[in-house]
Every structure is written in structure tokens, then in C-alpha cells.
Amino acid sequence: MNDKISFEQFNSVFKILSKSTDDYLFIFDFIEDHYNITERATEVFLLDNWDFYNAKAVINKCVYPDDRDILNRNLDLIETGLLNELDLEYRWLNKNGNPIWVSCRGQVIFNKDGKVHYLIGIVSEMGRKNKIDNITGLYREIRLRQDILNIDKTSFENGFLLLIGVDNFKDINERYSKETGNETLNELAQCIIKTVSNEAKFYRMSGDEIMILCQGIDSIQDNPAEIMYTKIRKAVDKHISEKCYKLFYTISGGSVYFNLEDEIDLKLIEKAEFALRLAKIYGKNMCVTYDEKEYNEYVRKLKMQEALRKSVKNDFEGFELYYQPIVNMEKACIYGAEALLRWQNEEFGIISPGVFIPLLEESGLIIPVGRWIIGEALSKCMEWQKKCPYFRVNINISFVQIKKSNVISDIDLFIEKYGLSSDNVLFEITESGELDSCHATQNILESFHSRSLNLAIDDFGTGYSNLRYIKEMMFNLIKIDQAFIKGIKTNHYDYVVVKQFTELAHNLNLMVCYEGVETKEDFKCVKELKPDYVQGFYFSKPVPAKEFEEKYLGKEHVF
Ligand code: C2E
Ligand code: CA
Ligand code: CA
């Protein structure tokens, strides 16, 4: 450039150019300390003018404080002639004072005396540059966020978000290749575009998910999001069959409706994600509509899990073991107790183990808590055994402890620490498919066996009854589930099941315990069937350790 071109001329060229790009063009005049930038920049950034003197100071105010040093260092290098081009990524502040990453590139122009005169270049918002996803050609999530915030709330239209995810996408990537995974995503995107192109906008989300934003629907009565999902699923199925099932996959959907009278915000995305997660949990290849109640329950669950984590961290604060007496039928005495976990929390109050134990299991917290339970129960057992030598404590063990921790070494440690014999303790394990499908189970059950540790099958008869365990004699005792005991007086089927199982167990030299004996009538009825042990509210509810010790420890002639 030479000095003959005036600023007026510059400006008119720049105005034309700036209309044909999303970027901001700028001219920095070092001699005049003057700055000129595409006018649109003043709508986005913390700039009052697009044409101003005192350039360095003004620009500095618009730059994120942490990035001012690096910018000024670069400008100094330019001014002293040590650098003749600028290529810098740093942050500018937007109108709300939030940082926005920009890339700033420019060339230095010298005047005829060889002095640095201008820096001319462009500033680009990096977020905008990444607008399009390379794999699917769809907009990225950042654009969805803008579009949601820009929804015209005066248009009185309703709409929905529908999030589509490929089921078991990880398997496709692992079994075939990442390229196959990408191809699958692209095919899915094309299927979606073809099927519903004129009804909606599409965005590539993270991983295997594609979001659809649909506005202008009349009624949600017939669930238009689900109808759209079904259309897409059919299109995907057709596509797969046309490709001769070379690769088979299914898709799930999660949708959330919005009403322009409600507040529309970015939480909608989280809600659609939550609905999709439910669709996957419920078995995949289906669509779930967001439900406020379910979401609140889920959030409550997360909060409860957080509170449980805190309790564990604070030395198991709020956890306590209660003890329920177990009656030896032959001797009519209380021979031991089942330790049952209780948890109390300031925010949630008293929560049933049926609720918090699955949360402990899901989060893996059952491992430290389970270790604590074993330690607590065995320490009490040592204390009580001094007064009542035959005393035995029953401890519940979760399948998670068996699968994911070295529960045997915890047991060894505490039995030794408290000088107990293996006969003072019995472990109750609930039969479940989880256990059966785990190949470590057999080894662990054998470890119990080889240490002569007593084992019981808990809740026998419900859920997943595996007679193989009995056949392999891994257990010493069978606890028949309370559901059968409840029905025993009135339901012939329950009566026969309990009677036959008791006889079968006895013929195989296994002991039997009935749980859930609540009333005198229950007790009268079960007595005839000759169980070895009985447990239930008829004798006592689970009680705190102190109460157990005072009321029940070693008690004889209980009936
Ligand atoms: P479970 O092991 O089958 O424990 C027996 C449950 O039945 C206990 O419920 C007990 O309070 C209740 N129960 C006892 N007698 C009667 C009766 O006569 N009638 C009725 N209706 N109920 C009776 P709880 O304490 O609420 O525990 C529920 C479940 O939570 C337990 O079932 C067990 O699966 C789990 N659990 C409790 N404590 C622990 C623990 O320390 N570790 C593990 N892993 N699980 C535990
Ligand atoms: Ca139990
Ligand atoms: Ca049970």
C-alpha cells in the first residue's frame, strides 16, 4: 500500500468486504494510534465505537485481562519492527463481559520511510469457524444453543427437541472401526435429513447423538416427536436392509416439548439427554418423552448419592447397624441377629435401605460401606459373644462387593482382628443373575467354603432361583423369602413351596430360615413346617445395638 490511498477509500472497500464475511476486518494505524474495525463488532464485543483513536488503550479494555500481556507483547514487537505479521489466538470480551476466543491475523504495512504504519487483518470468532461438523455436515451443538436462545417467543408456536442416539455405538467403533462408526453417523444424519428435512433443524451433538429442533407444531396430543422418531427409525431400517444388513444397528430417541409460555432455556438440551438415557435404560430401540416427575426423581437420586458419598467421607456419619433377632427353633432361644444397615441424613431424613442400598451399589460406595459393616458387625459380635458364646451375626453381602472388591480379605482381616471363629458369623447373599453371570462368583464362593465361612442364600424363591447353587453345596442355609411366608396361611401354592423346599433342603443337609414371620398365627403355621430358624416382627423388628443387647441377647424360652 502507498500513502496515496486515503482512509475514506479504505473504509469504503472494507465496508464492502465486511458484508461478505462473518469475520471482522480491521486496520490499526500505529502512527496515529487509530483503529478501525467492521462496524458489526460493536454489537458483539465490548467496544463502543468501530472507529477510534487511543487504539491500544481501548483495545486493551476489550481483551480478556489474562490475555492482555500477550497481545501487548506482540504489538510491541510489531511496532519495533521485529514482527511483520500477527497470528494470535486469544480472548475478547463480549457485551456481557464474557470471554470469547478469537483468532487475529494481520499483515504489517510499512510507509515509504520504512516505518511501521498499519496492521491490517481479520478477527474471527473461533466458535463460528467450528460451526459445521465434518462427519455429518450438520451444525454443531454451539449453533443449537444459539438457536434455542433465539427462539422467537412472540410467535406463539410450540415445539420439541428430539435427540436421536445410535444404540451400542461403542460396539460399532470397536468391532469394525472408527471410520465405520463415522460412516454410520453420516448415514443416520442423511436418513434424518431425508425423512424430516422440511420440518426441522438438525445438529450433531457429542458422540453418536443428533438433535432435531422442531418448531411450529399445533398440538402435542398425538406426540409428534414420537411420530417423527418412528419415521426416522423406519427410514434407518430400510437403509440397513438396502445395504443387505452389512451392519445392523438400532436407534433410540429422547424428546422434550416446549411451550412458548414456559421459559425456554438451555436446560431443554439436558432434558432431551435425560429422556434418551431413559430410552436406553428401558431397553433401547425406543423413544421416551421427558417427564418432569421422573427427572426430579432422578435429580433427587443424584443428590442422595452425593449425600451418601459425603457420609462415607465423614467417617460413615449417619450410618448405623440395627440388629434383628434370629430364633433357634429347636432351642427356643435367640441364637443371633441379622445386621441391617440404616442411614439417616439431615436433608433426606430416614431413608429405607430398599432405596439407598441400590444407590450405594450403583455408585460402588457399597464397597467401603460394606467393609465398614463387616468391621462394625464383627466388633459387636466379639463383644456379645463374651456374654453369649454361641452368638452369631448374619451380615448381608452385596453382589457388587463380590464382583468388584476383595471381600474375602476384608472378612479375614476382621475375623482375625476380633479373634472370632468362622462359626460366629454367617454371610447372606441374595441370589441374582448378576452373580451367576460373573465368573469370579464360583471362585469366591469356593473361598468362603474353604475357610468354613457360613453362607446363606437370601430371599430364596424370588427373582433368580438357581438350584445349581444348592446342588454344588455352596451354601449352608437357605432363607426363604418373606413373600412366601406371608402367603403361607392363605395360599396353598406358597404353603406347598415352603414345605417342599424345607424338606428338600433338610434332605440335602442344609438349614432353613423363614423370614417375615409377623404374627402369632404366622408363627403357629410355620412351626409345623419345622424350619431351623425363624425371623420376623413377631419376635422383634430390627433394633439399635444397645436395645438388642438389653432385650434380646441370649434370651431363652422365647416361645
Ligand atoms: P433382607 O436382607 O431380606 O432383610 C430383611 C428385611 O426384611 C429387612 O428390611 C427387615 O427389616 C425386614 N423384615 C424383617 N422381618 C420382617 C417382618 O416380619 N415383616 C416385614 N414386612 N419385614 C420384615 P430392611 O432392613 O428394610 O432391609 C431391606 C433390604 O436391604 C435387606 O433385605 C437387604 O437386601 C438390604 N440390606 C439391609 N441391610 C443391608 C446391609 O447391611 N448390606 C447389604 N448389602 N444389604 C442390606
Ligand atoms: Ca438378609
Ligand atoms: Ca431376605
XYZ file of C-alpha atoms and ligand atoms in Angstrom:
607
model
C 0.000 0.000 0.000
C 1.202 3.519 -0.514
C 0.278 6.759 1.209
C -1.950 7.871 -1.637
C -4.833 5.700 -0.500
C -6.918 7.630 1.965
C -8.870 6.324 4.960
C -12.091 7.147 3.196
C -11.084 4.836 0.383
C -10.056 2.156 2.876
C -13.331 2.385 4.639
C -15.452 2.018 1.573
C -13.500 -1.079 0.468
C -13.712 -2.510 3.975
C -17.397 -1.904 4.230
C -17.948 -3.882 1.048
C -15.673 -6.715 2.160
C -17.074 -6.902 5.660
C -20.552 -7.566 4.293
C -19.334 -10.725 2.593
C -17.835 -12.394 5.672
C -18.673 -13.310 9.263
C -15.213 -12.119 10.295
C -14.265 -8.619 11.424
C -11.783 -6.672 9.299
C -9.549 -4.165 10.995
C -6.942 -1.514 10.277
C -4.617 -0.464 13.044
C -2.719 2.763 12.333
C 0.364 2.757 14.582
C 1.418 6.271 13.746
C -1.948 7.833 14.647
C -2.807 5.180 17.282
C -6.083 4.848 15.426
C -8.233 1.740 14.952
C -10.974 0.893 12.548
C -12.988 -2.365 12.628
C -16.072 -3.801 10.904
C -18.994 -1.974 12.458
C -20.751 -5.219 13.485
C -18.032 -5.827 16.070
C -19.565 -3.165 18.296
C -22.732 -5.271 18.580
C -20.789 -8.275 19.864
C -17.730 -7.072 21.725
C -17.060 -4.601 24.495
C -16.415 -1.779 22.031
C -18.405 1.452 21.896
C -17.042 2.562 18.527
C -15.784 0.923 15.392
C -13.528 3.866 14.579
C -11.443 5.328 17.385
C -8.178 6.933 18.495
C -6.201 5.923 21.566
C -6.370 2.496 19.962
C -4.109 0.461 22.256
C -5.836 1.549 25.435
C -9.325 0.964 24.034
C -8.471 -2.451 22.629
C -6.892 -3.471 25.892
C -10.191 -2.858 27.626
C -11.927 -5.190 25.202
C -9.401 -8.010 25.747
C -9.767 -10.629 28.488
C -7.421 -9.439 31.289
C -5.288 -12.603 31.290
C -4.582 -12.187 27.576
C -3.612 -8.507 27.600
C 0.098 -9.187 28.199
C 0.476 -11.470 25.235
C -1.347 -9.057 22.932
C 0.727 -6.081 24.071
C 3.941 -8.027 23.700
C 3.017 -8.824 20.114
C 2.064 -5.228 19.377
C 5.406 -4.040 20.801
C 7.252 -6.479 18.562
C 5.340 -5.153 15.577
C 5.917 -1.539 16.496
C 9.657 -2.078 16.884
C 9.772 -3.811 13.522
C 10.685 -7.224 14.920
C 7.485 -8.858 13.722
C 5.734 -8.155 10.462
C 2.730 -10.309 10.799
C 0.352 -11.164 13.604
C -1.177 -14.600 14.184
C -2.644 -14.861 17.635
C -5.455 -16.746 19.360
C -6.729 -15.002 22.472
C -9.902 -13.873 24.130
C -12.013 -10.792 23.663
C -14.793 -9.795 25.991
C -18.348 -9.755 24.724
C -21.013 -7.253 25.714
C -21.747 -9.232 28.893
C -18.089 -9.291 29.836
C -17.701 -12.996 28.962
C -14.556 -14.122 27.126
C -14.841 -15.262 23.510
C -11.948 -16.957 21.755
C -10.855 -15.143 18.640
C -8.166 -15.709 16.098
C -6.491 -12.493 14.977
C -4.317 -12.446 11.865
C -2.837 -9.442 10.149
C -0.028 -8.080 7.977
C 2.175 -5.074 8.746
C 2.376 -2.308 6.132
C 5.405 -0.021 6.191
C 5.333 3.572 4.946
C 7.802 4.887 2.379
C 10.292 5.774 5.140
C 10.328 2.130 6.190
C 8.416 2.837 9.391
C 5.697 0.585 10.672
C 2.439 2.235 9.658
C -0.529 -0.138 9.528
C -1.516 -3.557 10.704
C -4.365 -4.808 8.518
C -6.159 -8.080 9.093
C -9.142 -10.018 10.348
C -10.522 -11.112 13.696
C -12.555 -14.367 13.601
C -14.691 -15.851 16.328
C -13.301 -19.363 16.657
C -16.650 -20.788 17.770
C -18.185 -19.695 14.495
C -15.421 -21.298 12.487
C -16.314 -24.627 14.051
C -19.962 -24.319 13.166
C -20.220 -27.363 10.967
C -19.458 -30.937 11.935
C -17.120 -32.527 9.391
C -18.570 -36.016 9.673
C -22.263 -35.327 9.183
C -22.234 -31.849 7.675
C -24.698 -30.807 10.367
C -24.448 -27.772 12.611
C -22.663 -28.355 15.888
C -24.137 -28.067 19.351
C -22.911 -24.493 19.740
C -25.350 -23.489 16.993
C -28.201 -25.356 18.688
C -27.537 -23.324 21.817
C -27.754 -20.097 19.860
C -30.901 -21.238 18.082
C -32.621 -22.162 21.331
C -31.803 -18.808 22.851
C -33.059 -17.090 19.719
C -36.402 -18.859 19.588
C -38.954 -16.181 18.854
C -41.070 -16.114 21.970
C -43.651 -13.868 20.370
C -44.556 -16.308 17.643
C -46.842 -18.412 19.887
C -45.526 -21.603 18.399
C -44.804 -24.769 20.329
C -42.056 -27.174 19.531
C -39.831 -30.007 20.657
C -36.297 -31.272 20.777
C -35.763 -34.862 19.716
C -32.379 -36.389 20.438
C -31.508 -39.490 18.433
C -28.710 -41.808 19.540
C -27.257 -44.948 17.970
C -27.662 -47.923 20.310
C -24.391 -49.604 21.272
C -22.382 -47.188 19.141
C -19.256 -48.110 21.075
C -19.587 -51.687 19.812
C -19.680 -50.483 16.191
C -16.485 -48.494 16.734
C -14.803 -51.372 18.498
C -15.973 -54.264 16.323
C -15.447 -52.556 12.980
C -13.506 -49.321 13.081
C -13.846 -45.680 13.929
C -14.324 -44.963 10.219
C -17.288 -47.352 10.127
C -18.653 -45.552 13.163
C -18.317 -42.214 11.389
C -19.950 -43.589 8.247
C -22.846 -44.902 10.298
C -23.329 -41.476 11.847
C -23.258 -39.811 8.483
C -25.803 -42.303 7.105
C -28.027 -41.659 10.079
C -27.737 -37.892 9.530
C -28.673 -38.289 5.872
C -31.630 -40.540 6.775
C -32.856 -37.923 9.220
C -32.473 -35.082 6.742
C -34.278 -37.019 4.008
C -37.104 -38.093 6.272
C -37.922 -34.846 8.042
C -35.980 -32.187 6.201
C -38.673 -29.605 5.796
C -39.992 -29.943 9.308
C -36.937 -29.229 11.434
C -33.294 -28.261 12.022
C -30.550 -30.765 12.866
C -27.394 -30.643 14.925
C -24.574 -33.047 15.621
C -24.153 -33.434 19.368
C -21.334 -35.224 21.141
C -20.646 -38.902 20.422
C -23.367 -40.688 18.498
C -26.163 -38.209 19.032
C -28.082 -35.991 16.631
C -30.509 -33.362 17.879
C -33.602 -32.284 15.999
C -35.233 -28.944 16.755
C -38.793 -28.705 15.569
C -40.962 -25.613 15.897
C -44.408 -24.641 14.791
C -46.365 -27.667 15.941
C -50.061 -27.291 16.679
C -50.626 -29.870 19.317
C -48.595 -32.322 21.327
C -51.632 -34.531 21.876
C -50.594 -37.223 19.407
C -46.902 -36.986 20.397
C -45.404 -35.624 17.151
C -41.866 -36.211 18.447
C -42.547 -39.915 18.767
C -44.153 -39.952 15.320
C -41.021 -38.321 13.923
C -38.823 -40.833 15.755
C -40.818 -43.732 14.275
C -40.482 -42.288 10.770
C -36.727 -41.987 11.214
C -36.458 -45.481 12.623
C -38.293 -46.897 9.625
C -36.010 -44.977 7.267
C -32.949 -46.310 9.073
C -34.296 -49.893 8.949
C -34.969 -49.533 5.247
C -31.485 -48.183 4.649
C -29.947 -51.076 6.558
C -31.944 -53.644 4.587
C -30.989 -51.966 1.297
C -27.371 -52.408 2.294
C -28.110 -56.110 2.871
C -27.641 -55.913 6.631
C -23.890 -55.487 6.306
C -24.100 -53.537 9.513
C -27.108 -53.670 11.762
C -27.942 -51.104 14.380
C -30.911 -49.559 16.106
C -31.602 -46.059 17.346
C -33.202 -44.623 20.460
C -34.845 -41.247 20.952
C -35.436 -38.818 23.785
C -37.762 -35.884 23.346
C -38.858 -32.813 25.252
C -41.647 -30.430 24.332
C -41.532 -26.699 24.874
C -44.276 -24.245 25.064
C -43.569 -20.636 24.376
C -45.331 -19.643 27.554
C -42.692 -21.562 29.542
C -39.228 -20.369 29.997
C -37.120 -21.686 27.158
C -33.515 -22.211 28.106
C -30.566 -24.475 27.549
C -31.864 -26.906 30.184
C -34.015 -28.263 27.341
C -30.899 -29.968 25.994
C -30.258 -31.695 29.344
C -33.877 -32.800 29.456
C -33.715 -34.372 25.998
C -30.482 -36.085 27.053
C -32.175 -37.411 30.153
C -35.096 -38.788 28.109
C -32.666 -40.504 25.739
C -30.815 -42.032 28.664
C -34.113 -43.467 29.923
C -34.877 -44.897 26.470
C -31.552 -46.706 26.618
C -32.141 -47.927 30.164
C -35.630 -49.183 29.249
C -34.173 -51.412 26.572
C -33.161 -49.209 23.601
C -34.728 -49.062 20.125
C -37.479 -46.848 21.511
C -38.367 -43.237 22.191
C -39.054 -41.707 25.596
C -40.719 -38.360 26.218
C -39.284 -36.223 29.000
C -41.312 -36.300 32.192
C -40.765 -33.650 34.836
C -41.556 -36.011 37.712
C -39.106 -38.665 36.557
C -36.455 -36.010 36.039
C -36.940 -34.630 39.530
C -36.688 -38.136 40.957
C -33.502 -38.665 39.016
C -32.072 -35.380 40.306
C -33.112 -36.363 43.834
C -31.349 -39.690 43.362
C -28.167 -37.934 42.281
C -28.378 -35.631 45.277
C -28.937 -38.575 47.577
C -25.945 -40.334 46.087
C -23.913 -37.204 46.744
C -25.126 -37.130 50.352
C -24.193 -40.807 50.727
C -20.730 -40.051 49.386
C -20.373 -37.274 51.948
C -21.487 -39.579 54.748
C -18.893 -42.137 53.718
C -16.216 -39.463 53.586
C -17.194 -38.150 57.012
C -16.318 -41.413 58.669
C -19.658 -43.094 57.839
C -21.662 -40.364 59.520
C -25.371 -41.196 59.601
C -24.865 -44.930 59.047
C -25.854 -47.337 61.791
C -26.380 -51.063 62.081
C -29.635 -52.361 63.535
C -29.978 -55.939 64.660
C -32.941 -58.248 64.222
C -33.087 -61.310 66.477
C -32.965 -64.738 64.867
C -34.679 -67.541 66.781
C -33.333 -71.065 67.004
C -36.473 -73.215 66.797
C -35.040 -76.314 68.433
C -33.764 -74.477 71.487
C -36.454 -71.746 71.518
C -33.742 -69.175 72.118
C -32.303 -66.160 70.370
C -29.141 -67.505 68.890
C -28.039 -64.493 66.863
C -29.030 -61.466 64.824
C -29.058 -60.155 61.299
C -27.216 -56.845 60.967
C -29.280 -54.426 58.861
C -27.974 -51.109 57.663
C -29.724 -47.831 58.416
C -28.930 -44.365 57.056
C -30.113 -41.012 58.267
C -29.362 -37.700 56.677
C -30.158 -34.106 57.540
C -31.586 -33.325 54.130
C -33.386 -36.585 53.393
C -34.354 -37.827 56.848
C -34.624 -41.593 57.335
C -34.351 -43.448 54.067
C -35.291 -47.087 53.572
C -32.446 -49.499 52.725
C -34.535 -50.575 49.751
C -33.815 -47.092 48.360
C -30.300 -46.278 49.477
C -28.658 -49.705 49.108
C -29.184 -49.790 45.313
C -27.682 -46.268 45.208
C -24.667 -47.478 47.145
C -24.390 -50.390 44.740
C -24.693 -48.274 41.598
C -22.043 -45.852 42.788
C -19.675 -48.508 44.115
C -19.934 -46.932 47.566
C -21.195 -50.266 48.863
C -17.562 -51.391 48.820
C -16.297 -49.044 51.572
C -19.668 -49.184 53.339
C -19.695 -52.993 53.120
C -16.229 -53.092 54.660
C -17.427 -50.808 57.439
C -20.467 -53.072 58.011
C -18.269 -56.153 58.335
C -15.986 -54.321 60.806
C -18.871 -52.964 62.888
C -20.854 -56.185 62.981
C -17.839 -58.330 63.853
C -16.757 -55.935 66.572
C -20.248 -56.188 68.144
C -20.155 -59.924 67.665
C -16.931 -60.142 69.664
C -18.481 -58.080 72.461
C -21.699 -60.110 72.605
C -20.008 -63.420 72.228
C -18.317 -62.862 75.583
C -21.763 -62.894 77.212
C -23.274 -65.451 74.902
C -20.628 -67.807 73.429
C -22.799 -69.278 70.685
C -23.820 -65.834 69.397
C -23.724 -65.491 65.632
C -24.137 -62.405 63.485
C -25.571 -62.529 59.966
C -24.101 -59.991 57.548
C -25.577 -59.132 54.150
C -23.088 -59.055 51.294
C -23.899 -57.326 48.047
C -23.057 -58.839 44.663
C -21.040 -55.666 43.974
C -18.738 -56.488 46.878
C -18.255 -59.963 45.432
C -17.693 -58.782 41.887
C -15.643 -55.692 42.479
C -13.777 -55.944 45.759
C -11.706 -58.366 47.694
C -14.403 -59.045 50.247
C -12.713 -62.227 51.471
C -9.605 -60.372 52.585
C -11.792 -57.828 54.463
C -13.500 -60.711 56.227
C -10.191 -62.435 57.061
C -8.858 -59.193 58.455
C -11.744 -58.507 60.820
C -12.196 -62.108 61.945
C -8.564 -62.118 62.962
C -8.694 -58.641 64.489
C -11.587 -59.583 66.768
C -10.373 -63.119 67.468
C -13.558 -64.746 66.207
C -14.128 -68.215 64.837
C -15.732 -68.636 61.445
C -18.715 -70.125 63.236
C -19.625 -66.785 64.832
C -20.594 -65.269 61.526
C -22.796 -66.037 58.548
C -22.923 -64.150 55.281
C -26.159 -63.685 53.393
C -26.010 -63.344 49.642
C -29.064 -62.574 47.551
C -29.352 -64.801 44.557
C -29.250 -62.790 41.377
C -28.453 -63.074 37.708
C -25.673 -60.565 38.344
C -23.886 -63.141 40.442
C -24.481 -66.025 38.143
C -23.140 -64.184 35.113
C -19.941 -63.300 36.913
C -17.204 -65.877 36.505
C -15.479 -64.712 39.686
C -18.501 -65.853 41.708
C -17.572 -69.513 41.717
C -14.048 -68.800 42.983
C -15.284 -66.503 45.691
C -17.924 -68.934 46.863
C -15.207 -71.568 46.993
C -13.048 -69.218 49.087
C -15.891 -68.931 51.597
C -16.206 -72.696 51.565
C -12.513 -73.356 52.072
C -12.439 -71.034 55.082
C -15.501 -72.785 56.514
C -17.371 -69.486 56.436
C -21.135 -69.957 56.687
C -23.113 -68.797 53.703
C -26.830 -68.297 53.216
C -28.890 -67.765 50.076
C -31.067 -64.772 50.888
C -34.589 -64.177 49.549
C -34.758 -67.718 48.220
C -37.582 -68.282 45.787
C -37.751 -64.775 44.369
C -36.190 -63.393 41.271
C -33.436 -65.653 40.265
C -33.539 -69.077 41.854
C -30.634 -71.170 40.888
C -30.821 -74.710 42.150
C -27.318 -75.287 40.890
C -26.012 -73.448 43.942
C -27.789 -75.909 46.164
C -26.555 -78.815 44.111
C -22.999 -77.623 44.427
C -23.476 -77.245 48.179
C -22.000 -73.797 48.271
C -24.440 -72.735 50.968
C -25.203 -73.856 54.490
C -28.533 -72.176 54.872
C -31.496 -71.121 52.801
C -33.514 -68.076 53.809
C -36.955 -68.443 52.292
C -38.279 -65.094 51.183
C -40.899 -63.342 53.243
C -43.284 -63.175 50.299
C -43.876 -66.950 50.663
C -44.181 -66.795 54.428
C -46.768 -64.036 54.118
C -48.892 -66.205 51.846
C -48.451 -69.423 53.760
C -51.735 -69.247 55.722
C -53.977 -68.375 52.838
C -52.236 -69.502 49.698
C -51.914 -73.222 49.094
C -49.188 -72.723 46.486
C -46.988 -70.777 48.924
C -47.560 -73.367 51.605
C -46.521 -76.221 49.315
C -43.441 -74.359 48.046
C -42.216 -73.617 51.553
C -42.924 -77.163 52.761
C -41.222 -78.813 49.772
C -38.199 -76.550 49.866
C -37.751 -77.094 53.558
C -37.828 -80.860 53.072
C -35.515 -80.698 50.079
C -33.035 -78.548 51.999
C -33.134 -80.837 55.018
C -32.583 -83.905 52.851
C -29.501 -82.174 51.477
C -28.288 -81.323 54.976
C -28.972 -77.609 54.594
C -30.543 -75.461 57.265
C -33.634 -73.346 56.632
C -34.610 -69.937 57.971
C -38.009 -68.316 57.452
C -38.165 -64.536 57.378
C -41.154 -62.237 57.712
C -42.966 -64.071 60.498
C -45.149 -61.237 61.681
C -47.978 -62.581 63.776
C -48.818 -65.290 66.248
C -50.828 -67.053 63.515
C -47.878 -66.913 61.132
C -45.680 -68.423 63.794
C -48.150 -71.196 64.618
C -48.353 -72.081 60.963
C -44.612 -72.073 60.223
C -43.754 -74.071 63.322
C -45.392 -77.149 61.797
C -43.042 -76.979 58.817
C -40.012 -77.318 61.077
C -37.632 -74.598 59.957
C -34.329 -74.403 61.827
C -34.542 -70.658 62.324
C -37.203 -68.003 62.267
C -37.003 -64.245 61.997
C -39.697 -61.594 61.903
C -41.602 -58.788 63.536
C -43.416 -61.346 65.700
C -40.224 -61.570 67.765
C -38.843 -58.139 67.047
C -38.212 -55.509 64.433
C -34.562 -54.680 63.756
C -33.391 -52.527 66.698
C -30.278 -50.490 67.588
C -27.353 -52.447 69.043
C -27.930 -51.237 72.601
C -31.583 -52.224 72.571
C -30.749 -55.610 71.103
C -28.212 -56.212 73.822
C -30.613 -55.227 76.602
C -33.691 -57.021 75.350
C -32.626 -59.997 73.307
C -29.005 -61.072 73.684
C -29.016 -64.732 74.739
C -32.709 -64.661 75.589
C -34.216 -68.125 76.141
C -37.748 -69.576 76.113
C -38.916 -67.135 73.504
C -41.962 -69.279 72.769
P -33.143 -58.596 53.655
O -31.718 -58.970 53.756
O -34.062 -59.623 53.094
O -33.564 -58.155 55.085
C -34.782 -58.445 55.660
C -35.693 -57.270 55.556
O -36.979 -57.650 55.990
C -35.282 -56.114 56.467
O -35.654 -54.936 55.802
C -36.143 -56.339 57.690
O -36.362 -55.170 58.427
C -37.406 -56.827 57.064
N -38.187 -57.665 57.949
C -37.750 -58.483 58.912
N -38.782 -59.102 59.494
C -39.916 -58.671 58.885
C -41.307 -58.950 59.044
O -41.733 -59.720 59.865
N -42.146 -58.297 58.187
C -41.729 -57.443 57.260
N -42.618 -56.854 56.476
N -40.426 -57.149 57.088
C -39.521 -57.773 57.898
P -34.694 -53.727 55.695
O -33.866 -53.588 56.906
O -35.520 -52.592 55.235
O -33.714 -54.155 54.542
C -34.135 -54.320 53.247
C -33.081 -54.946 52.410
O -31.955 -54.075 52.280
C -32.487 -56.209 53.004
O -33.324 -57.280 52.760
C -31.192 -56.287 52.275
O -31.377 -56.796 50.980
C -30.805 -54.851 52.181
N -29.889 -54.568 53.291
C -30.166 -54.153 54.546
N -29.030 -54.008 55.240
C -28.026 -54.357 54.439
C -26.598 -54.434 54.579
O -26.035 -54.204 55.649
N -25.869 -54.790 53.470
C -26.470 -55.094 52.292
N -25.690 -55.451 51.259
N -27.787 -55.056 52.131
C -28.567 -54.698 53.185
Ca -30.689 -60.605 54.533
Ca -34.185 -61.652 52.921
